[in-house]
């Protein structure tokens, strides 16, 4: 079985806010970043990925934070149809917004299959409901 490329873990939560640790691995890099989100934002991600998976959307972009100097973080994940053979591209733009020398900003892609998006949705549901505090999903496909 392939190694999962996207890992999310809750590191802190209160009534309104979650701090997540996201580790994304590609063939050429591995990024470890922390960001803040809400359960409502995760529900929005799930809902729109269901539309994407059911081919009712050609692409979907999920953004957390802002891409400016005063922001605490910036996370952009874009899902799109890579080809007509069921392959899905996932673009990541991750910026921790820290000061130099700790600053990290990366932009890279993974290619996966449509069934991996369904697996991510399924695991995201358990994450949202609090059944689990971590999620590992999305394996890379050979194109």
MMTF fields as JSON, N, C-alpha, C and O atoms, coordinates in Angstrom:
{
  "mmtfVersion": "1.0.0",
  "mmtfProducer": "UNKNOWN",
  "numBonds": 571,
  "numAtoms": 572,
  "numGroups": 143,
  "numChains": 1,
  "numModels": 1,
  "chainsPerModel": [1],
  "groupsPerChain": [143],
  "chainIdList": ["A"],
  "bondAtomList": [4, 2, 8, 6, 12, 10, 16, 14, 20, 18, 24, 22, 28, 26, 32, 30, 36, 34, 40, 38, 44, 42, 48, 46, 52, 50, 56, 54, 60, 58, 64, 62, 68, 66, 72, 70, 76, 74, 80, 78, 84, 82, 88, 86, 92, 90, 96, 94, 100, 98, 104, 102, 108, 106, 112, 110, 116, 114, 120, 118, 124, 122, 128, 126, 132, 130, 136, 134, 140, 138, 144, 142, 148, 146, 152, 150, 156, 154, 160, 158, 164, 162, 168, 166, 172, 170, 176, 174, 180, 178, 184, 182, 188, 186, 192, 190, 196, 194, 200, 198, 204, 202, 208, 206, 212, 210, 216, 214, 220, 218, 224, 222, 228, 226, 232, 230, 236, 234, 240, 238, 244, 242, 248, 246, 252, 250, 256, 254, 260, 258, 264, 262, 268, 266, 272, 270, 276, 274, 280, 278, 284, 282, 288, 286, 292, 290, 296, 294, 300, 298, 304, 302, 308, 306, 312, 310, 316, 314, 320, 318, 324, 322, 328, 326, 332, 330, 336, 334, 340, 338, 344, 342, 348, 346, 352, 350, 356, 354, 360, 358, 364, 362, 368, 366, 372, 370, 376, 374, 380, 378, 384, 382, 388, 386, 392, 390, 396, 394, 400, 398, 404, 402, 408, 406, 412, 410, 416, 414, 420, 418, 424, 422, 428, 426, 432, 430, 436, 434, 440, 438, 444, 442, 448, 446, 452, 450, 456, 454, 460, 458, 464, 462, 468, 466, 472, 470, 476, 474, 480, 478, 484, 482, 488, 486, 492, 490, 496, 494, 500, 498, 504, 502, 508, 506, 512, 510, 516, 514, 520, 518, 524, 522, 528, 526, 532, 530, 536, 534, 540, 538, 544, 542, 548, 546, 552, 550, 556, 554, 560, 558, 564, 562, 568, 566],
  "bondOrderList": [1, 1, 1, 1, 1, 1, 1, 1, 1, 1, 1, 1, 1, 1, 1, 1, 1, 1, 1, 1, 1, 1, 1, 1, 1, 1, 1, 1, 1, 1, 1, 1, 1, 1, 1, 1, 1, 1, 1, 1, 1, 1, 1, 1, 1, 1, 1, 1, 1, 1, 1, 1, 1, 1, 1, 1, 1, 1, 1, 1, 1, 1, 1, 1, 1, 1, 1, 1, 1, 1, 1, 1, 1, 1, 1, 1, 1, 1, 1, 1, 1, 1, 1, 1, 1, 1, 1, 1, 1, 1, 1, 1, 1, 1, 1, 1, 1, 1, 1, 1, 1, 1, 1, 1, 1, 1, 1, 1, 1, 1, 1, 1, 1, 1, 1, 1, 1, 1, 1, 1, 1, 1, 1, 1, 1, 1, 1, 1, 1, 1, 1, 1, 1, 1, 1, 1, 1, 1, 1, 1, 1, 1],
  "groupList": [{"groupName": "UNK", "atomNameList": ["N", "CA", "C", "O"], "elementList": ["N", "C", "C", "O"], "formalChargeList": [0, 0, 0, 0], "bondAtomList": [1, 0, 2, 1, 3, 2], "bondOrderList": [1, 1, 2], "singleLetterCode": "X", "chemCompType": "L-PEPTIDE LINKING"}],
  "groupTypeList": [0, 0, 0, 0, 0, 0, 0, 0, 0, 0, 0, 0, 0, 0, 0, 0, 0, 0, 0, 0, 0, 0, 0, 0, 0, 0, 0, 0, 0, 0, 0, 0, 0, 0, 0, 0, 0, 0, 0, 0, 0, 0, 0, 0, 0, 0, 0, 0, 0, 0, 0, 0, 0, 0, 0, 0, 0, 0, 0, 0, 0, 0, 0, 0, 0, 0, 0, 0, 0, 0, 0, 0, 0, 0, 0, 0, 0, 0, 0, 0, 0, 0, 0, 0, 0, 0, 0, 0, 0, 0, 0, 0, 0, 0, 0, 0, 0, 0, 0, 0, 0, 0, 0, 0, 0, 0, 0, 0, 0, 0, 0, 0, 0, 0, 0, 0, 0, 0, 0, 0, 0, 0, 0, 0, 0, 0, 0, 0, 0, 0, 0, 0, 0, 0, 0, 0, 0, 0, 0, 0, 0, 0, 0],
  "groupIdList": [1, 2, 3, 4, 5, 6, 7, 8, 9, 10, 11, 12, 13, 14, 15, 16, 17, 18, 19, 20, 21, 22, 23, 24, 25, 26, 27, 28, 29, 30, 31, 32, 33, 34, 35, 36, 37, 38, 39, 40, 41, 42, 43, 44, 45, 46, 47, 48, 49, 50, 51, 52, 53, 54, 55, 56, 57, 58, 59, 60, 61, 62, 63, 64, 65, 66, 67, 68, 69, 70, 71, 72, 73, 74, 75, 76, 77, 78, 79, 80, 81, 82, 83, 84, 85, 86, 87, 88, 89, 90, 91, 92, 93, 94, 95, 96, 97, 98, 99, 100, 101, 102, 103, 104, 105, 106, 107, 108, 109, 110, 111, 112, 113, 114, 115, 116, 117, 118, 119, 120, 121, 122, 123, 124, 125, 126, 127, 128, 129, 130, 131, 132, 133, 134, 135, 136, 137, 138, 139, 140, 141, 142, 143],
  "secStructList": [7, 7, 7, 3, 3, 3, 3, 3, 3, 3, 3, 3, 3, 7, 1, 1, 7, 3, 3, 3, 3, 3, 3, 3, 3, 7, 1, 1, 7, 3, 3, 3, 3, 3, 3, 3, 3, 7, 2, 2, 2, 2, 2, 2, 2, 2, 2, 2, 2, 2, 2, 2, 2, 6, 6, 1, 7, 1, 3, 3, 3, 3, 3, 3, 3, 7, 1, 1, 6, 6, 7, 1, 7, 3, 3, 3, 3, 3, 3, 3, 3, 7, 1, 6, 6, 1, 3, 3, 3, 3, 3, 3, 3, 3, 3, 7, 7, 7, 7, 6, 6, 1, 7, 7, 3, 3, 3, 3, 3, 3, 3, 3, 3, 2, 2, 2, 2, 2, 2, 2, 2, 2, 2, 2, 2, 2, 2, 2, 2, 6, 1, 7, 1, 3, 3, 3, 3, 3, 3, 7, 7, 7, 7],
  "xCoordList": [0.842, 0.0, 0.88, 1.937, 0.431, 1.197, 1.182, 0.242, 2.23, 2.306, 1.404, 1.387, 0.668, -0.193, 0.651, 1.674, 0.223, 0.994, 0.505, 1.241, -0.726, -1.281, -1.655, -2.404, -1.123, -1.413, -1.848, -1.173, -2.966, -3.471, -3.596, -4.003, -3.244, -3.38, -3.81, -3.247, -4.81, -5.232, -4.178, -3.835, -3.662, -2.687, -3.272, -2.727, -4.383, -5.02, -6.419, -6.647, -7.356, -8.697, -9.376, -9.091, -10.284, -11.182, -12.583, -12.823, -13.499, -14.876, -15.018, -15.898, -14.163, -14.328, -13.187, -13.377, -12.027, -10.839, -10.07, -10.038, -9.447, -8.577, -7.202, -7.085, -6.166, -4.83, -4.489, -4.55, -4.13, -3.796, -2.341, -1.772, -1.752, -0.429, -0.656, -1.278, -0.151, -0.274, 1.112, 2.008, 1.271, 2.5, 2.128, 1.288, 2.762, 2.516, 3.848, 4.855, 3.835, 5.053, 4.881, 3.873, 5.849, 5.88, 7.175, 7.933, 7.417, 8.654, 9.878, 10.985, 9.691, 10.824, 10.907, 11.945, 9.832, 9.906, 8.895, 7.956, 9.122, 8.216, 8.043, 9.022, 6.791, 6.497, 5.684, 4.735, 6.076, 5.4, 4.996, 5.859, 3.691, 3.227, 2.056, 1.34, 1.872, 0.751, -0.14, 0.347, -1.459, -2.384, -3.661, -3.938, -4.423, -5.674, -6.848, -6.806, -7.902, -9.122, -10.286, -10.115, -11.456, -12.649, -13.312, -13.028, -14.183, -14.968, -15.818, -15.973, -16.365, -17.176, -16.358, -16.86, -15.106, -14.246, -13.962, -13.9, -13.791, -13.566, -14.823, -14.732, -15.993, -17.254, -17.408, -17.883, -17.007, -17.042, -16.118, -16.481, -14.93, -13.989, -14.63, -14.593, -15.207, -15.84, -16.973, -17.043, -17.85, -18.992, -18.527, -19.049, -17.566, -17.1, -16.297, -16.312, -15.598, -14.902, -15.891, -15.619, -17.025, -18.075, -18.571, -18.728, -18.82, -19.237, -18.161, -18.467, -16.913, -15.79, -15.7, -15.539, -15.802, -15.699, -16.844, -16.667, -18.001, -19.165, -19.187, -20.189, -18.08, -17.89, -18.859, -19.177, -19.32, -20.165, -19.341, -19.87, -18.055, -17.096, -15.858, -15.438, -15.278, -14.049, -12.813, -11.76, -12.953, -11.847, -12.415, -13.558, -11.598, -11.98, -10.722, -9.708, -10.804, -9.67, -10.099, -11.091, -9.345, -9.614, -8.479, -7.311, -8.814, -7.804, -8.056, -9.185, -6.983, -7.011, -5.942, -4.807, -6.293, -5.363, -5.368, -6.21, -4.423, -4.314, -2.873, -1.933, -2.73, -1.395, -0.89, -0.677, -0.705, -0.117, 0.833, 0.865, 1.591, 2.649, 2.118, 2.823, 0.904, 0.385, -0.361, -0.823, -0.482, -1.212, -0.381, 0.844, -1.069, -0.4, 0.03, 0.968, -0.66, -0.339, -1.095, -2.009, -0.707, -1.434, -1.378, -0.3, -2.55, -2.663, -3.649, -4.8, -3.193, -4.059, -3.909, -2.803, -5.04, -5.042, -6.037, -7.216, -5.544, -6.395, -6.482, -5.464, -7.707, -7.979, -8.456, -9.303, -7.92, -8.322, -8.156, -7.387, -8.889, -8.789, -7.504, -7.329, -6.609, -5.294, -5.371, -4.718, -6.168, -6.352, -7.721, -8.486, -8.021, -9.323, -9.319, -10.251, -8.299, -8.196, -8.437, -8.043, -9.077, -9.394, -8.3, -8.391, -7.268, -6.204, -6.549, -7.075, -6.24, -6.546, -5.236, -4.361, -5.107, -3.976, -4.354, -5.478, -3.417, -3.617, -2.428, -1.286, -2.712, -1.663, -1.67, -2.727, -0.493, -0.334, 0.497, 1.567, 0.011, 0.793, 0.734, -0.325, 1.872, 1.933, 2.97, 4.119, 2.556, 3.45, 3.207, 2.091, 4.256, 4.089, 4.144, 3.833, 4.53, 4.542, 5.457, 5.273, 6.426, 7.385, 8.473, 8.575, 9.275, 10.397, 11.566, 11.692, 12.407, 13.638, 14.514, 14.636, 15.109, 15.414, 14.405, 14.632, 13.298, 12.342, 11.227, 10.383, 11.219, 10.149, 10.213, 11.283, 9.03, 8.903, 7.731, 6.626, 7.985, 6.927, 7.208, 8.275, 6.237, 6.407, 5.185, 4.074, 5.414, 4.353, 4.712, 5.726, 3.89, 4.159, 2.863, 1.806, 2.958, 1.791, 1.937, 3.043, 0.786, 0.678, -0.315, -1.229, -0.138, -1.131, -1.651, -0.876, -2.967, -3.606, -4.765, -4.921, -5.566, -6.725, -7.99, -7.973, -9.09, -10.354, -10.796, -11.373, -10.536, -10.944, -10.222, -10.736, -9.049, -8.322, -9.015, -8.912, -9.712, -10.495, -11.669, -12.006, -12.29, -13.37, -12.861, -13.541, -11.68, -11.075, -10.81, -11.057, -10.308, -10.047, -11.343, -11.375, -12.408, -13.713, -14.193, -14.645, -14.094, -14.53, -13.756, -14.351, -12.458, -11.626, -11.825, -11.748, -12.079, -12.345, -13.625, -13.704, -14.615, -15.859, -15.594, -16.128, -14.782, -14.423, -13.624, -13.77, -12.784, -11.983, -12.897, -12.72, -13.865, -14.815, -15.658, -15.878, -16.125, -16.982, -16.216, -16.827, -14.881, -14.078, -13.845, -13.391, -14.149, -13.905, -12.409, -11.945, -11.658, -10.211, -9.578, -10.186, -8.368, -7.641, -6.583, -5.844, -6.514, -5.542, -6.143, -7.085, -5.572, -6.072, -4.876, -3.998, -4.838, -3.81, -4.509, -5.28, -4.245, -4.941, -4.152, -3.105, -4.657, -4.168, -2.794, -1.76, -2.817, -1.577, -1.36, -2.313, -0.108, 0.25, 0.007, 0.168, -0.383, -0.615, 0.514, 1.146, 0.745, 1.705, 0.956, -0.102, 1.515, 0.87, 1.726, 1.369],
  "yCoordList": [-1.188, 0.0, 1.242, 1.275, 2.239, 3.477, 4.251, 4.161, 5.0, 5.863, 7.073, 7.658, 7.437, 8.619, 9.88, 9.978, 10.839, 12.057, 13.259, 14.233, 13.209, 14.326, 13.821, 12.855, 14.487, 14.128, 15.386, 16.414, 15.293, 16.387, 15.878, 14.74, 16.73, 16.371, 17.61, 18.691, 17.443, 18.525, 18.662, 17.689, 19.874, 20.094, 20.926, 20.957, 21.596, 22.43, 22.776, 22.903, 22.93, 23.372, 24.041, 23.741, 24.958, 25.527, 25.474, 24.704, 26.264, 26.209, 26.612, 26.103, 27.52, 28.059, 27.776, 27.854, 27.454, 27.415, 26.117, 25.542, 25.667, 24.492, 24.903, 25.703, 24.36, 24.474, 23.105, 22.093, 23.087, 21.846, 21.837, 22.865, 20.66, 20.431, 19.652, 18.59, 20.178, 19.506, 19.148, 19.99, 17.888, 17.414, 16.902, 16.015, 17.472, 17.069, 16.631, 17.331, 15.466, 14.886, 14.641, 14.079, 15.057, 14.718, 13.957, 13.685, 13.623, 12.915, 13.792, 13.277, 15.117, 16.034, 16.884, 17.493, 16.94, 17.733, 17.242, 16.509, 17.673, 17.382, 18.676, 19.313, 19.062, 20.314, 20.029, 19.246, 20.679, 20.553, 21.954, 22.799, 22.217, 23.557, 23.485, 22.485, 24.546, 24.686, 25.815, 26.817, 25.642, 26.714, 26.58, 25.537, 27.656, 27.71, 27.639, 28.188, 26.949, 26.83, 26.599, 26.62, 26.379, 26.096, 24.83, 24.391, 24.255, 23.104, 23.501, 22.714, 24.713, 25.175, 25.216, 24.848, 25.659, 25.671, 24.249, 24.01, 23.317, 21.921, 21.313, 20.512, 21.694, 21.235, 21.783, 21.079, 23.042, 23.639, 22.882, 22.615, 22.538, 21.746, 20.418, 20.03, 19.734, 18.438, 18.566, 17.789, 19.532, 19.73, 19.984, 19.38, 20.859, 21.19, 20.058, 19.9, 19.268, 18.099, 17.023, 16.287, 16.926, 15.997, 16.427, 15.59, 17.715, 18.224, 17.946, 17.524, 18.179, 17.931, 16.447, 16.094, 15.585, 14.146, 13.609, 12.652, 14.221, 13.817, 14.498, 14.447, 15.129, 15.779, 16.939, 17.26, 17.56, 18.749, 20.03, 21.121, 19.892, 21.004, 20.525, 19.378, 21.414, 21.064, 21.327, 20.725, 22.234, 22.535, 23.09, 23.545, 23.044, 23.625, 24.093, 23.395, 25.271, 25.85, 26.186, 26.885, 25.682, 25.93, 26.776, 26.406, 27.905, 28.831, 29.096, 29.348, 29.034, 29.388, 30.448, 30.292, 31.514, 32.62, 33.567, 33.476, 34.465, 35.457, 35.509, 35.241, 35.862, 35.927, 37.371, 38.006, 37.872, 39.201, 39.143, 38.152, 40.191, 40.191, 40.163, 39.708, 40.633, 40.673, 39.396, 39.289, 38.446, 37.205, 36.27, 36.373, 35.36, 34.374, 33.14, 32.443, 32.874, 31.732, 31.868, 32.684, 31.072, 31.0, 29.569, 29.016, 28.975, 27.611, 27.649, 28.051, 27.232, 27.131, 25.726, 25.278, 25.039, 23.707, 23.75, 24.045, 23.451, 23.509, 22.119, 21.485, 21.654, 20.366, 20.621, 21.487, 19.877, 20.068, 18.759, 17.886, 18.636, 17.455, 17.558, 18.485, 16.598, 16.608, 16.092, 16.63, 15.052, 14.51, 13.833, 13.866, 13.226, 12.579, 11.113, 10.378, 10.681, 9.293, 9.128, 8.118, 10.108, 10.019, 10.501, 10.319, 11.114, 11.647, 13.062, 13.876, 13.318, 14.597, 15.249, 14.597, 16.533, 17.311, 18.013, 18.488, 18.074, 18.808, 19.745, 19.306, 21.04, 22.051, 22.564, 22.829, 22.701, 23.232, 24.503, 24.521, 25.565, 26.768, 26.947, 27.224, 26.788, 26.818, 27.837, 27.8, 28.744, 29.789, 29.929, 30.226, 29.713, 29.799, 31.238, 31.478, 32.191, 33.624, 33.969, 35.002, 33.128, 33.433, 34.356, 34.568, 34.896, 35.743, 34.884, 33.723, 35.464, 34.808, 34.615, 35.565, 33.506, 32.377, 31.238, 30.192, 31.391, 30.305, 30.288, 29.392, 31.253, 31.373, 30.252, 29.878, 29.726, 28.701, 29.055, 29.324, 29.052, 29.213, 28.216, 28.233, 27.348, 26.327, 26.275, 26.613, 25.846, 25.651, 24.394, 24.361, 23.358, 22.118, 21.363, 21.751, 20.277, 19.528, 18.047, 17.514, 17.399, 15.947, 15.543, 16.301, 14.361, 13.799, 12.531, 11.673, 12.421, 11.284, 10.82, 11.282, 9.919, 9.412, 9.87, 10.2, 9.889, 10.389, 9.627, 10.226, 8.314, 7.549, 8.014, 7.819, 8.62, 9.131, 10.361, 10.613, 11.114, 12.246, 11.721, 12.289, 10.635, 10.013, 9.513, 9.665, 8.921, 8.457, 9.634, 9.542, 10.732, 11.93, 12.465, 12.833, 12.51, 12.986, 12.111, 12.62, 10.807, 9.862, 10.083, 10.133, 10.211, 10.41, 11.804, 11.975, 12.793, 14.155, 14.197, 14.949, 13.404, 13.337, 12.893, 13.486, 11.865, 11.416, 12.458, 12.6, 13.183, 14.258, 15.386, 15.902, 15.763, 16.835, 16.443, 17.26, 15.204, 14.727, 14.485, 14.238, 14.551, 14.335, 12.871, 12.539, 11.993, 10.561, 10.291, 9.4, 11.078, 10.961, 12.346, 13.317, 12.442, 13.712, 13.791, 14.771, 12.75, 12.776, 12.13, 11.341, 12.486, 12.026, 11.805, 12.662, 10.676, 10.396, 9.92, 8.961, 10.583, 10.239, 10.723, 11.356, 10.424, 10.809, 10.194, 10.684, 9.136, 8.559, 9.035, 9.345, 9.086, 9.59, 8.513, 7.322, 8.95, 8.03, 8.148, 9.195, 7.07, 7.109, 7.549, 7.014, 8.51, 9.03, 8.706, 9.053],
  "zCoordList": [0.0, 0.0, 0.0, 0.63, -0.705, -0.803, 0.504, 1.293, 0.708, 1.879, 1.661, 0.578, 2.683, 2.581, 2.536, 3.215, 1.74, 1.5, 2.3, 2.452, 2.814, 3.586, 4.971, 5.114, 5.988, 7.37, 8.12, 8.07, 8.806, 9.648, 11.075, 11.308, 12.02, 13.426, 14.211, 14.038, 15.073, 15.971, 17.049, 17.72, 17.217, 18.284, 19.419, 20.523, 19.14, 20.165, 19.678, 18.475, 20.606, 20.234, 21.416, 22.575, 21.091, 22.08, 21.483, 20.553, 21.991, 21.51, 20.046, 19.352, 19.562, 18.219, 17.255, 16.041, 17.759, 16.922, 17.108, 18.195, 16.014, 16.039, 15.543, 14.615, 16.157, 15.596, 15.023, 15.722, 13.747, 13.073, 12.661, 12.291, 12.732, 12.17, 10.883, 10.896, 9.771, 8.485, 7.979, 7.92, 7.619, 7.008, 5.618, 5.475, 4.606, 3.219, 2.63, 2.74, 2.006, 1.465, -0.029, -0.459, -0.804, -2.23, -2.478, -1.547, -3.718, -4.063, -3.824, -3.666, -3.795, -3.738, -2.481, -2.222, -1.692, -0.46, 0.567, 0.255, 1.797, 2.905, 3.679, 4.067, 3.902, 4.583, 5.835, 5.815, 6.92, 8.199, 8.616, 8.854, 8.711, 9.059, 10.026, 10.081, 10.781, 11.707, 11.206, 10.682, 11.372, 11.016, 11.834, 12.425, 11.852, 12.602, 11.643, 10.543, 12.081, 11.297, 12.25, 13.469, 11.696, 12.494, 11.965, 10.851, 12.758, 12.317, 11.107, 10.174, 11.121, 9.985, 8.698, 7.636, 8.78, 7.593, 7.107, 5.901, 8.024, 7.642, 7.019, 6.088, 7.53, 6.933, 5.519, 4.628, 5.31, 3.973, 3.028, 1.882, 3.504, 2.709, 2.315, 1.148, 3.274, 3.004, 1.988, 1.036, 2.184, 1.293, -0.143, -1.08, -0.314, -1.658, -2.287, -3.507, -1.477, -2.028, -2.472, -3.421, -1.8, -2.253, -3.629, -4.517, -3.814, -5.131, -6.172, -7.287, -5.812, -6.73, -7.076, -8.244, -6.08, -6.286, -7.144, -7.898, -7.025, -7.821, -9.191, -9.904, -9.546, -10.851, -11.095, -12.24, -10.019, -10.138, -10.114, -10.327, -9.855, -9.894, -10.623, -10.473, -11.414, -12.129, -11.276, -11.488, -10.308, -9.405, -8.114, -8.06, -7.082, -5.797, -5.085, -5.059, -4.515, -3.796, -2.371, -2.164, -1.386, 0.033, 0.579, 0.458, 1.178, 1.692, 3.169, 3.59, 3.941, 5.358, 5.586, 5.136, 6.274, 6.498, 5.318, 4.425, 5.333, 4.258, 3.779, 4.527, 2.51, 1.926, 1.977, 0.944, 3.192, 3.377, 4.571, 5.301, 4.76, 5.788, 7.219, 8.119, 7.449, 8.818, 9.221, 10.357, 8.323, 8.607, 9.483, 9.538, 10.164, 11.011, 10.221, 10.608, 9.111, 8.267, 6.948, 6.825, 5.98, 4.712, 4.207, 3.99, 4.022, 3.506, 2.352, 2.518, 1.193, 0.025, -0.542, -0.844, -0.681, -1.278, -2.427, -2.235, -3.628, -4.825, -5.436, -5.713, -5.643, -6.26, -7.685, -7.908, -8.652, -10.051, -10.812, -10.41, -11.919, -12.761, -13.573, -14.364, -13.369, -14.01, -15.445, -16.339, -15.661, -17.007, -17.076, -16.112, -18.209, -18.404, -17.975, -18.301, -17.259, -16.841, -15.345, -14.761, -14.724, -13.306, -12.373, -11.159, -12.928, -12.081, -11.622, -12.38, -10.375, -9.741, -9.327, -8.756, -9.618, -9.146, -7.853, -7.696, -6.943, -5.692, -5.547, -5.413, -5.576, -5.424, -3.996, -3.424, -3.433, -2.083, -2.14, -2.748, -1.511, -1.252, 0.26, 0.824, 0.901, 2.37, 2.807, 2.366, 3.676, 4.176, 5.67, 6.097, 6.469, 7.92, 8.441, 9.608, 7.6, 7.936, 9.108, 9.753, 9.385, 10.442, 9.903, 8.695, 10.798, 10.398, 9.941, 10.329, 9.122, 8.686, 9.918, 10.691, 10.152, 9.275, 9.37, 8.763, 10.103, 10.295, 9.247, 9.257, 8.362, 7.384, 6.357, 5.877, 6.033, 5.003, 4.099, 4.569, 2.809, 1.815, 0.702, 0.088, 0.454, -0.58, -1.473, -1.063, -2.7, -3.673, -4.441, -5.137, -4.323, -5.052, -5.276, -4.778, -6.034, -6.469, -6.144, -6.053, -5.972, -5.923, -7.002, -7.328, -7.549, -8.461, -7.812, -7.392, -7.734, -7.095, -7.968, -9.099, -7.452, -8.175, -7.479, -6.294, -8.222, -7.697, -6.446, -5.538, -6.382, -5.202, -3.938, -2.837, -4.07, -2.909, -2.315, -1.115, -3.143, -2.645, -1.822, -0.783, -2.287, -1.511, -0.158, 0.857, -0.144, 1.109, 2.05, 3.252, 1.499, 2.299, 2.903, 4.078, 2.108, 2.591, 3.747, 4.773, 3.577, 4.611, 5.92, 6.997, 5.82, 7.014, 7.607, 8.824, 6.763, 7.231, 8.067, 9.039, 7.701, 8.469, 9.909, 10.846, 10.089, 11.441, 12.198, 13.412, 11.486, 12.07, 12.554, 13.658, 11.733, 12.074, 13.286, 14.18, 13.316, 14.415, 15.704, 16.744, 15.657, 16.853, 17.171, 18.266, 16.228, 16.424, 16.468, 17.18, 15.693, 15.66, 15.692, 15.242, 16.219, 16.247, 15.159, 15.069, 14.331, 13.237, 12.001, 12.075, 10.876, 9.591, 8.676, 8.583, 8.01, 7.009, 5.756, 5.797, 4.639, 3.406, 2.203, 2.341, 1.05, -0.263, -0.56, -0.104, -1.318, -1.804, -3.238, -3.952, -3.642, -4.966, -6.015, -5.75, -7.208, -8.317, -9.332, -9.468, -10.027, -11.131, -12.383, -12.714, -13.053, -14.262, -15.46, -16.586]
}
